[in-house]
Amino acid sequence: MAVEISRRRFLQGSVAMTVMGGMAMTPSDLFSNEKEHGEISITTKTGTGEAKLVPTLCEMCVNKCAAIARVEDGVVTKLDPNPMFPKSRNMLCPRGNAGIQALYDPDRLKYPMIRVGEKGEGKFKRVSWDEAYDAILNGTDKFPGLAKILEEEKDNRSTIFFCAGEGMAEHTFKTFYTGFGSSNWLNHASLCLRTVVSGYGVTLGAYPQADLENAEYIIMAGANRAEAIVTPDTMDFFKRTKGRGAKLICVDPRFTNTAAKADKWLPIKPGTDLAFVLALSYVAIMEELYDKAYVEKYFKGFKQYKNHLYAEGYTPEWAEKITGISAEDIYKIARDFMKHAPKAVYYPGRRSTFAKNDFQLRRAMAIFQALGGGIDTKGGLVFGKKLPLKGHEVVAPMYAQAEGVDVDRAKGGHGYSDCAIVSGGGSWIGFRNRVLEGRSPYPIRGMFLYKHNPMMNMPNTEKTAKFLKGLDLSVAIDTMPSDTVMYADVVLPECTYLERTDPVKTFGGPEPSIAVRNKVLDPMYETKPVIEIMRGLTEKISKPLFEITKKYDEDVQEDIADRGEAEVYKEFDLTIPFKHSQEELNEHAVSGYPGAYEELCKHGVFYPKMEEYFKQVSVNEYVYYPDDKKAYTVRGGKPKTNSGKVECNLVNIAKKGVDPMPTWRKEYEFQVPEGKFRMLTGRHAQFTQSGTANNAMLHDLIHENYIWINKRVAKKMGIKFGDMIEVSSEAGKTRLKAYPTEKIAPDQVFFIHGFGEESKELTWAYRSGGNDNAVIVDEIEPVYGGAVMHSTNVEIRKV
């Protein structure tokens, strides 16, 4: 990224700064332009003198653990766990500790910038915030602005789409989207856990939590909790495995760290989990092992489902041929699960969509879980409670010219033609591909992107690059110069999570609480929190865009004639949601709980009777709620569906061409052509997708990802540990080093997601390992449009 300002890097060895190790550095670029202030030295060694302690919430992964930041002379020198948060229970993992490096990363975005080179080239010039906002509205000689685009599209607001990654401030960004009036919103869900949330949602009425702390028997399929995410429930659960109170069955194609800690590992063929669960359900029902009282009271369509399983012949013997798991193991696991129920959990998982049958798999998992009565109960799946928050004023005007989402012309209805159901987060792949293929019913010309990196997190990177290049206007709000930021026209630098207060959040579960991310330091450089970015942007664009609406919206014209322009404009004023500070909005959100805001400022956490309930009982053990006050059961086991029943047979969904009951189809069978390998991908506890790829502290733990290849196959191919391997598919190619092992089957390969960035502005992440999405083919789960991650067959060769 060639920025037209003086820029120097100060690299000492392989890491620019090791903040927890106490190194002192003098990187002038870290705090400001060297011409303005010269070199600034920072020392991050933790002292023993006076310090400010600020409670906050971590953003290094999705778990949002509570932390206490130690600030000495304006520098964050340490992050400690906050013991007062029931969700994180005095724990902060290595990723959380590395949050300091995110703050002091010399590569972080520092100033607003405008593109001066070709799109994707990474050439920008530094500008003021007002100049950046003006470029978004009026464009430059390199790209058109919103005014020109909306004028040409006659105020069709949907010609601009919005996308966001996961995070507490996503709500703030989405408030802008709501006011803007587009119908096109995309978040990370279709690239993540959309099918699991939806599958459990339509079957049980909600996506529940697994009470791993009290479960006696757990089936963990495809979820590698021992090394993918280190959280308190992960740690508590594994303390009780291997004969110490909880039985763990690991179902995974690879022999993972979770498998190593399990009582039994079942190396299933990728994409065949549905057959496994159908066979488990067959045994539980046909042998009448299920909870008859629960089924009688809370199941809908049970007889149809029973007849369906029997008619289709979903026996363990049938499943053995498909899954590779012996019928004997399937019988035993089904019997053991029901024996321990309701304190038995088929772990729902946080994982992404692995196969095209993923939605039906989640439905089958939810039904099997419910057969044992393990819904809304201690040791099973729990809904828990939430402490409701008050909302604040938003603007949601109706723009007559704004068109709806894509139209399925064949059916004459609204919705995505690529999938049966349009969720709130959309389908990233479906949206991208329709635009590329000219199937969108109206032009998609612009994008506002917040904390999202589709170049790294969406299958078929080559297509994503082509899609981004084709947009007239791209505005990126981010903290790092990611691969996707390189394709932006305007870059708006957000401050890191330690430099901002985010919207207060309520955390549900057996021990509900409210927590807040308090600002630890004032924003460095010229960065801003997203609420201030939105405030400045809407002040610039609100009135000019309303002038365009007046020109093309007859309803608005008539309304102005009746009530006057000033009154009508109040309904279209995009600045309204951002007039108050985040602190003021947070205080209002918790105003229903006396003293809550003061507690959040002081401790970062609040829940009713916290002063009475919270106790330390040992060196690292705390009590938050008395056991009889924990919300393990809130509905007496009753599902949250509209019917109040477990929905076995979804008749209405059949009208959309979706199987109303979980059904196995021939095309789901696992097949790999001779000479190819089924590619698997996954997560690691040290990294959060691509978001932490440039973190020097974490990079020091894992420099790059390696490709797992079966040791016998590697020997035949002359591949040794550390050899460079090219992985290729019809989508593209990537390169990374080899890791021959017996922990994976001969017809499969695996490597961790989140490596292989191509942005040269990322010192540590640039071309460090291989990018899985460069080779994953962009197949779509047909119900909710999720990205299918484990259906690609690849070729490998030593290079």
Tab-separated table of N, CA and C in Angstrom, residues 125 231 390 450 575:
chain	number	residue	atom	x	y	z
A	125	LYS	N	-3.685	7.664	-0.949
A	125	LYS	CA	-3.099	8.874	-0.379
A	125	LYS	C	-3.819	9.205	0.929
A	231	THR	N	-11.821	-21.674	25.958
A	231	THR	CA	-12.709	-20.875	26.794
A	231	THR	C	-12.948	-21.621	28.101
A	390	LYS	N	-32.656	-1.715	26.911
A	390	LYS	CA	-33.515	-0.753	26.229
A	390	LYS	C	-32.881	-0.347	24.908
A	450	TYR	N	-17.579	-3.316	6.896
A	450	TYR	CA	-17.098	-3.071	8.257
A	450	TYR	C	-16.497	-4.344	8.844
A	575	THR	N	-28.492	11.229	10.583
A	575	THR	CA	-27.609	11.589	11.701
A	575	THR	C	-28.225	11.244	13.063
